Tab-separated table of C-alpha atoms and ligand atoms in Angstrom:
chain	number	residue	atom	x	y	z
A	1	MET	CA	140.388	-38.257	9.286
A	2	LYS	CA	142.273	-39.290	12.394
A	3	LEU	CA	141.647	-37.918	15.291
A	4	LEU	CA	144.773	-37.529	17.459
A	5	GLU	CA	143.822	-37.902	21.047
A	6	ALA	CA	146.169	-36.866	23.688
A	7	LYS	CA	144.932	-39.229	26.391
A	8	PRO	CA	147.233	-42.277	25.132
A	9	VAL	CA	149.848	-40.202	24.745
A	10	ALA	CA	149.654	-38.482	28.192
A	11	ASP	CA	149.043	-42.014	30.034
A	12	LYS	CA	152.144	-43.439	28.143
A	13	MET	CA	154.327	-40.312	29.434
A	14	LYS	CA	152.877	-40.800	32.724
A	15	GLN	CA	153.666	-44.413	33.433
A	16	ASP	CA	157.229	-43.663	32.257
A	17	LEU	CA	157.471	-40.807	34.555
A	18	SER	CA	155.958	-42.834	37.457
A	19	LYS	CA	158.564	-45.504	37.073
A	20	ARG	CA	161.315	-42.809	36.850
A	21	VAL	CA	160.052	-40.982	39.916
A	22	GLU	CA	160.030	-44.055	41.874
A	23	SER	CA	163.731	-44.689	40.915
A	24	PHE	CA	164.574	-40.954	41.516
A	25	THR	CA	163.052	-41.244	45.045
A	26	ARG	CA	164.678	-44.598	45.732
A	27	ARG	CA	167.851	-43.380	44.856
A	28	THR	CA	167.897	-40.017	46.528
A	29	GLY	CA	165.292	-40.081	49.195
A	30	VAL	CA	163.966	-37.117	47.728
A	31	LYS	CA	160.143	-36.863	46.226
A	32	PRO	CA	160.280	-34.300	42.819
A	33	LYS	CA	158.669	-30.977	43.966
A	34	LEU	CA	156.980	-28.474	41.877
A	35	ALA	CA	155.810	-24.980	43.551
A	36	VAL	CA	153.430	-23.146	41.461
A	37	VAL	CA	152.813	-19.391	42.390
A	38	LEU	CA	149.229	-18.223	41.797
A	39	VAL	CA	148.461	-14.419	42.417
A	40	GLY	CA	144.725	-13.346	42.518
A	41	ASP	CA	141.287	-15.678	41.965
A	42	ASP	CA	141.141	-15.715	38.119
A	43	PRO	CA	138.707	-18.913	37.982
A	44	ALA	CA	140.542	-20.561	35.351
A	45	SER	CA	143.994	-20.568	36.789
A	46	VAL	CA	142.892	-21.595	40.298
A	47	ILE	CA	141.175	-24.577	38.150
A	48	TYR	CA	144.738	-25.041	36.423
A	49	THR	CA	146.917	-24.840	39.828
A	50	SER	CA	144.647	-27.361	41.300
A	51	LYS	CA	144.837	-29.944	38.323
A	52	LYS	CA	148.565	-29.527	38.444
A	53	GLY	CA	148.840	-30.256	41.860
A	54	LYS	CA	146.663	-33.431	41.695
A	55	ALA	CA	148.656	-34.616	38.521
A	56	ALA	CA	151.571	-34.233	40.574
A	57	GLU	CA	150.169	-36.341	43.552
A	58	ALA	CA	149.409	-39.213	41.062
A	59	LEU	CA	152.767	-39.623	40.074
A	60	ALA	CA	154.121	-39.550	43.785
A	61	MET	CA	155.736	-35.903	43.143
A	62	GLU	CA	155.088	-33.228	45.920
A	63	HIS	CA	153.769	-29.557	45.145
A	64	LEU	CA	152.926	-26.494	46.914
A	65	THR	CA	150.919	-23.198	45.887
A	66	ALA	CA	152.219	-19.673	47.096
A	67	ARG	CA	149.074	-17.979	46.708
A	68	PHE	CA	148.740	-14.274	47.170
A	69	SER	CA	145.591	-11.757	46.833
A	70	GLU	CA	145.155	-9.852	43.677
A	71	ASP	CA	146.422	-6.735	45.266
A	72	ALA	CA	149.830	-8.429	46.494
A	73	SER	CA	152.573	-6.328	45.507
A	74	PRO	CA	155.343	-7.644	42.847
A	75	PHE	CA	157.736	-7.076	45.418
A	76	GLU	CA	156.501	-9.993	47.820
A	77	VAL	CA	155.898	-12.401	45.112
A	78	HIS	CA	159.602	-11.648	43.690
A	79	GLN	CA	160.630	-12.329	47.541
A	80	LYS	CA	158.804	-15.505	47.670
A	81	ILE	CA	159.952	-16.840	44.298
A	82	GLN	CA	163.763	-15.888	45.523
A	83	GLU	CA	163.010	-17.820	48.724
A	84	LEU	CA	161.734	-21.097	46.460
A	85	ASN	CA	164.659	-20.484	44.243
A	86	GLN	CA	167.107	-21.348	47.254
A	87	ASP	CA	164.788	-23.987	48.674
A	88	PRO	CA	166.980	-27.314	47.880
A	89	SER	CA	163.367	-29.463	48.089
A	90	VAL	CA	161.576	-27.418	45.677
A	91	HIS	CA	162.692	-28.580	41.822
A	92	GLY	CA	160.202	-26.547	39.739
A	93	ILE	CA	158.555	-23.266	39.810
A	94	LEU	CA	155.822	-21.986	37.775
A	95	ILE	CA	153.947	-18.885	37.894
A	96	GLN	CA	150.623	-19.150	36.737
A	97	ARG	CA	149.696	-16.627	33.834
A	98	PRO	CA	147.636	-14.410	33.792
A	99	LEU	CA	149.283	-11.847	36.686
A	100	PRO	CA	147.562	-8.697	37.627
A	101	LYS	CA	148.437	-5.560	35.627
A	102	ALA	CA	150.861	-4.415	38.457
A	103	PHE	CA	153.350	-7.146	37.241
A	104	LYS	CA	155.675	-6.387	34.258
A	105	GLU	CA	156.120	-9.478	32.350
A	106	GLU	CA	159.698	-8.366	30.917
A	107	GLU	CA	160.796	-8.469	34.607
A	108	VAL	CA	158.756	-11.556	36.067
A	109	LEU	CA	160.632	-13.488	32.982
A	110	TYR	CA	163.688	-13.494	35.395
A	111	TRP	CA	162.486	-14.294	38.353
A	112	VAL	CA	162.378	-18.241	38.451
A	113	THR	CA	165.989	-19.348	38.355
A	114	PRO	CA	166.789	-20.939	35.073
A	115	GLU	CA	167.619	-24.243	36.621
A	116	LYS	CA	163.805	-24.769	38.343
A	117	ASP	CA	162.299	-22.800	35.265
A	118	VAL	CA	159.877	-25.824	34.102
A	119	ASP	CA	157.785	-23.561	32.065
A	120	ALA	CA	160.745	-22.370	29.948
A	121	PHE	CA	160.189	-18.580	30.122
A	122	HIS	CA	163.293	-17.374	31.413
A	123	PRO	CA	165.425	-15.702	28.697
A	124	LEU	CA	168.372	-18.636	28.983
A	125	ASN	CA	166.035	-21.398	28.581
A	126	VAL	CA	164.681	-19.575	25.624
A	127	GLY	CA	168.063	-19.081	24.114
A	128	ARG	CA	168.902	-22.491	24.895
A	129	LEU	CA	166.218	-23.908	22.823
A	130	SER	CA	166.814	-21.661	20.247
A	131	LEU	CA	170.470	-22.804	19.619
A	132	GLY	CA	169.300	-26.610	20.335
A	133	LEU	CA	171.177	-26.757	23.657
A	134	LYS	CA	170.244	-29.861	25.531
A	135	GLU	CA	170.226	-28.195	29.114
A	136	GLY	CA	167.472	-26.050	29.011
A	137	PHE	CA	163.726	-26.774	29.135
A	138	THR	CA	161.165	-26.536	26.550
A	139	PRO	CA	157.851	-25.160	26.891
A	140	CYS	CA	155.505	-27.317	27.941
A	141	THR	CA	152.789	-26.718	25.051
A	142	PRO	CA	154.724	-27.156	22.079
A	143	ALA	CA	156.725	-30.201	23.552
A	144	GLY	CA	153.252	-31.769	24.268
A	145	VAL	CA	152.459	-30.925	20.575
A	146	MET	CA	155.857	-32.679	19.459
A	147	GLU	CA	155.118	-35.960	21.780
A	148	ILE	CA	151.718	-36.325	19.866
A	149	LEU	CA	153.527	-36.096	16.524
A	150	LYS	CA	155.979	-38.837	17.933
A	151	PHE	CA	153.268	-41.001	19.321
A	152	TYR	CA	151.324	-40.983	16.322
A	153	GLU	CA	154.223	-41.581	14.082
A	154	ILE	CA	153.712	-38.452	11.976
A	155	ASP	CA	157.212	-37.851	10.198
A	156	ILE	CA	157.421	-34.233	9.483
A	157	ALA	CA	160.878	-34.004	8.119
A	158	GLY	CA	160.666	-32.007	4.770
A	159	LYS	CA	156.934	-31.149	5.286
A	160	ASN	CA	155.492	-27.755	5.054
A	161	ALA	CA	154.626	-26.720	8.587
A	162	VAL	CA	152.362	-23.520	8.860
A	163	ILE	CA	152.053	-21.875	12.479
A	164	ILE	CA	149.404	-19.496	13.139
A	165	GLY	CA	150.519	-17.570	15.952
A	166	ARG	CA	153.913	-16.383	17.317
A	167	SER	CA	153.502	-15.889	20.944
A	168	ALA	CA	156.647	-16.619	23.377
A	169	ILE	CA	154.875	-19.673	25.097
A	170	VAL	CA	153.536	-21.647	22.072
A	171	GLY	CA	153.854	-20.180	18.538
A	172	LYS	CA	157.868	-19.114	18.732
A	173	PRO	CA	159.024	-22.612	20.604
A	174	MET	CA	156.615	-24.502	18.152
A	175	ALA	CA	158.586	-23.034	15.231
A	176	THR	CA	162.082	-23.876	16.650
A	177	LEU	CA	161.048	-27.569	17.659
A	178	LEU	CA	159.547	-28.047	14.183
A	179	LEU	CA	162.673	-26.531	12.521
A	180	GLN	CA	165.036	-28.528	14.626
A	181	ASN	CA	163.012	-31.620	13.251
A	182	ASP	CA	163.256	-30.802	9.894
A	183	ALA	CA	160.337	-29.235	8.808
A	184	THR	CA	160.041	-26.029	6.384
A	185	VAL	CA	158.284	-23.755	9.081
A	186	MET	CA	155.969	-20.672	8.133
A	187	GLN	CA	154.501	-18.537	10.762
A	188	CYS	CA	151.564	-16.476	10.555
A	189	HIS	CA	150.292	-13.530	12.744
A	190	ARG	CA	147.698	-10.592	12.669
A	191	ARG	CA	149.520	-8.950	9.847
A	192	THR	CA	149.881	-11.906	7.918
A	193	CYS	CA	148.572	-11.045	4.282
A	194	ALA	CA	146.512	-13.823	2.315
A	195	LEU	CA	146.311	-16.361	5.357
A	196	PRO	CA	144.227	-19.069	3.377
A	197	GLU	CA	146.854	-19.199	0.453
A	198	ILE	CA	149.626	-19.751	3.155
A	199	THR	CA	147.480	-22.267	5.185
A	200	HIS	CA	146.871	-24.120	1.931
A	201	LYS	CA	150.575	-24.852	1.591
A	202	ALA	CA	150.475	-26.585	5.011
A	203	ASP	CA	151.168	-30.178	5.266
A	204	LEU	CA	150.938	-29.594	8.888
A	205	LEU	CA	148.874	-26.617	10.226
A	206	ILE	CA	149.154	-25.631	13.732
A	207	VAL	CA	146.795	-22.907	15.002
A	208	ALA	CA	147.405	-21.204	17.961
A	209	ALA	CA	145.967	-18.021	17.585
A	210	GLY	CA	143.637	-17.683	20.475
A	211	LYS	CA	140.721	-16.909	18.321
A	212	HIS	CA	137.601	-19.190	18.605
A	213	HIS	CA	136.956	-20.879	15.172
A	214	LEU	CA	139.329	-18.718	13.231
A	215	ILE	CA	139.718	-21.479	11.164
A	216	ASP	CA	137.741	-24.047	9.237
A	217	LYS	CA	137.756	-26.419	6.381
A	218	SER	CA	138.040	-23.917	3.644
A	219	PHE	CA	141.793	-23.084	4.983
A	220	VAL	CA	143.119	-26.541	5.031
A	221	LYS	CA	144.662	-28.324	2.289
A	222	LYS	CA	143.434	-31.712	1.412
A	223	GLY	CA	145.504	-34.416	3.310
A	224	ALA	CA	146.760	-31.961	5.893
A	225	ILE	CA	147.347	-32.529	9.798
A	226	VAL	CA	145.751	-30.043	11.787
A	227	ILE	CA	146.773	-29.275	15.434
A	228	ASP	CA	144.652	-27.329	17.526
A	229	VAL	CA	146.240	-25.453	20.436
A	230	GLY	CA	143.235	-22.986	21.089
A	231	ILE	CA	141.161	-23.215	24.358
A	232	HIS	CA	137.883	-21.101	24.713
A	233	ARG	CA	134.767	-21.908	26.996
A	234	THR	CA	131.621	-20.698	25.094
A	235	PRO	CA	128.731	-19.090	26.552
A	236	GLU	CA	127.120	-22.491	26.750
A	237	GLY	CA	130.126	-23.802	28.583
A	238	LYS	CA	131.637	-25.893	26.093
A	239	VAL	CA	135.312	-26.163	25.731
A	240	GLU	CA	136.190	-25.320	21.951
A	241	GLY	CA	139.386	-24.500	20.050
A	242	ASP	CA	140.508	-22.190	17.241
A	243	VAL	CA	139.802	-24.662	14.393
A	244	ASN	CA	136.145	-25.262	13.547
A	245	PRO	CA	135.929	-29.214	12.850
A	246	ALA	CA	132.616	-28.995	11.087
A	247	GLY	CA	133.242	-30.830	7.813
A	248	LEU	CA	136.935	-30.923	8.400
A	249	GLU	CA	137.116	-34.704	7.825
A	250	GLN	CA	136.199	-33.793	3.779
A	251	VAL	CA	140.134	-32.473	3.856
A	252	ALA	CA	142.290	-33.225	6.780
A	253	ALA	CA	143.937	-36.644	6.988
A	254	ALA	CA	144.500	-36.013	11.180
A	255	TYR	CA	143.299	-33.574	13.770
A	256	THR	CA	143.758	-32.943	17.343
A	257	PRO	CA	140.255	-32.595	19.041
A	258	VAL	CA	139.343	-29.943	21.517
A	259	PRO	CA	138.869	-30.902	24.247
A	260	GLY	CA	140.899	-34.054	24.419
A	261	GLY	CA	143.765	-33.178	22.067
A	262	VAL	CA	146.540	-30.805	22.886
A	263	GLY	CA	145.308	-29.631	26.551
A	264	PRO	CA	146.229	-32.694	28.439
A	265	MET	CA	149.681	-32.851	27.105
A	266	THR	CA	150.524	-29.739	28.898
A	267	ILE	CA	150.637	-30.878	32.266
A	268	ALA	CA	152.233	-34.277	31.666
A	269	LEU	CA	155.305	-31.928	30.023
A	270	LEU	CA	155.243	-29.722	33.130
A	271	LEU	CA	155.737	-32.881	35.479
A	272	SER	CA	158.310	-34.271	33.063
A	273	ASN	CA	160.333	-30.814	33.485
A	274	THR	CA	159.956	-30.901	36.834
A	275	LEU	CA	161.453	-34.555	37.157
A	276	ARG	CA	164.068	-33.370	34.665
A	277	ALA	CA	165.118	-30.493	36.930
A	278	ALA	CA	165.057	-32.706	40.033
A	279	GLU	CA	167.410	-35.034	38.502
A	280	ARG	CA	169.608	-32.316	37.282
A	281	LEU	CA	169.826	-30.681	40.669
A	282	SER	CA	170.488	-33.669	42.511
A	283	ARG	CA	173.372	-34.261	40.131
A	284	SER	CA	174.847	-30.958	40.733
A	285	ILE	CA	174.894	-31.055	44.605
B	1	NAP	N1	146.256	-26.610	25.497
B	1	NAP	C1	147.292	-25.829	26.094
B	1	NAP	O1	147.719	-26.328	26.964
B	1	NAP	C2	147.419	-24.050	25.582
B	1	NAP	C3	148.701	-23.764	26.370
B	1	NAP	C4	148.717	-22.371	26.097
B	1	NAP	C5	147.713	-21.626	25.248
B	1	NAP	N2	146.795	-22.476	24.692
B	1	NAP	C6	145.752	-21.792	24.022
B	1	NAP	O2	146.226	-21.485	22.795
B	1	NAP	C7	145.798	-20.246	22.134
B	1	NAP	C8	146.900	-19.558	21.864
B	1	NAP	O3	147.628	-19.115	23.290
B	1	NAP	P1	149.047	-17.830	23.115
B	1	NAP	O4	149.277	-17.724	24.766
B	1	NAP	O5	149.852	-18.397	22.226
B	1	NAP	O6	148.057	-16.749	22.645
B	1	NAP	P2	148.372	-15.346	22.169
B	1	NAP	O7	149.530	-14.747	23.096
B	1	NAP	O8	146.971	-14.277	22.067
B	1	NAP	O9	149.022	-15.098	20.968
B	1	NAP	C9	148.185	-15.161	19.724
B	1	NAP	C10	148.795	-15.277	18.624
B	1	NAP	O10	148.148	-15.559	17.278
B	1	NAP	C11	148.078	-14.396	16.494
B	1	NAP	N3	146.909	-14.191	15.869
B	1	NAP	C12	145.621	-13.871	16.827
B	1	NAP	N4	144.614	-13.365	15.747
B	1	NAP	C13	145.229	-13.767	14.579
B	1	NAP	C14	144.623	-13.754	13.220
B	1	NAP	N5	143.488	-13.384	12.967
B	1	NAP	N6	145.365	-14.401	12.184
B	1	NAP	C15	146.574	-14.674	12.486
B	1	NAP	N7	147.336	-14.694	13.427
B	1	NAP	C16	146.646	-14.426	14.473
B	1	NAP	C17	148.627	-13.262	17.240
B	1	NAP	O11	149.003	-12.528	16.180
B	1	NAP	P3	150.294	-11.183	16.714
B	1	NAP	O12	151.700	-11.564	16.949
B	1	NAP	O13	150.323	-10.392	15.297
B	1	NAP	O14	149.293	-10.071	17.723
B	1	NAP	C18	149.687	-14.033	18.133
B	1	NAP	O15	150.736	-14.136	17.625
B	1	NAP	C19	144.716	-19.566	23.116
B	1	NAP	O16	143.514	-19.983	22.863
B	1	NAP	C20	145.188	-20.654	24.544
B	1	NAP	O17	144.163	-20.453	25.511
B	1	NAP	C21	146.516	-23.644	25.067
């Protein structure tokens, strides 16, 4: 079983990005800048936000964190985001999730202007992706999966792809991207009946259920490629996925390990979207 590690893919992307950032900054005198809006003290969110900032610095990009306490009102956070939307020195804006309960996701989705929506959550960008229009952004995690497949020269045209999960951030855009690349796509969720029968049809099995070790080798067709998007911290402090890798090598042809598979791609794609936003915004001035 081939291990589809993200590191060489993310390293290659970062090398390319670094050259593009340098040329953009030379041409415009401006550094691409990412703003992260962080509400509350969720420990994982604090770590992810800091990682994003460090990754931006490593590529000579700028970043800022607009930090609010857990009890901040949606009104004051929205006002700050409107300020960032107007700020010409900011090119990409990301709202770190999860947000406290006082925030209504169906409203928050509209807050970041589509031109700076590097997480690709705004309904306009969701629609653009679904229609295959180039001017939108692609959500970072599914885009990262596509980069892994491309890097390891895994041709998905005509293959049966099964996705477990239908969230707006991973499952749905993943299905759109695979379909646009000519896979035959089936999407599963909690109400799916006979899950193993469906996963046994998968040449490419993408698991994004958010359930620790939901899938084991008994779900996997011989020769399948298994992509594990899940991230879980066990009580012992280990990071594990939605797929239990025990004995997987007896059936799968390739697998993205956790940690080290899909996870490291997400930040690389976020910075790539931020640079694209900066390039587009500089053209529109
Ligand atoms: N690597 C990264 O950078 C990255 C980025 C984002 C997310 N993640 C990880 O990816 C996982 C999924 O994230 P998410 O945001 O998409 O999660 P989510 O919003 O909780 O969605 C989970 C999806 O899985 C489905 N599901 C749950 N249990 C299932 C089961 N037993 N059988 C079939 N389907 C089931 C749900 O079905 P229903 O729709 O019917 O409820 C839902 O569509 C999480 O572990 C998350 O931490 C990783």
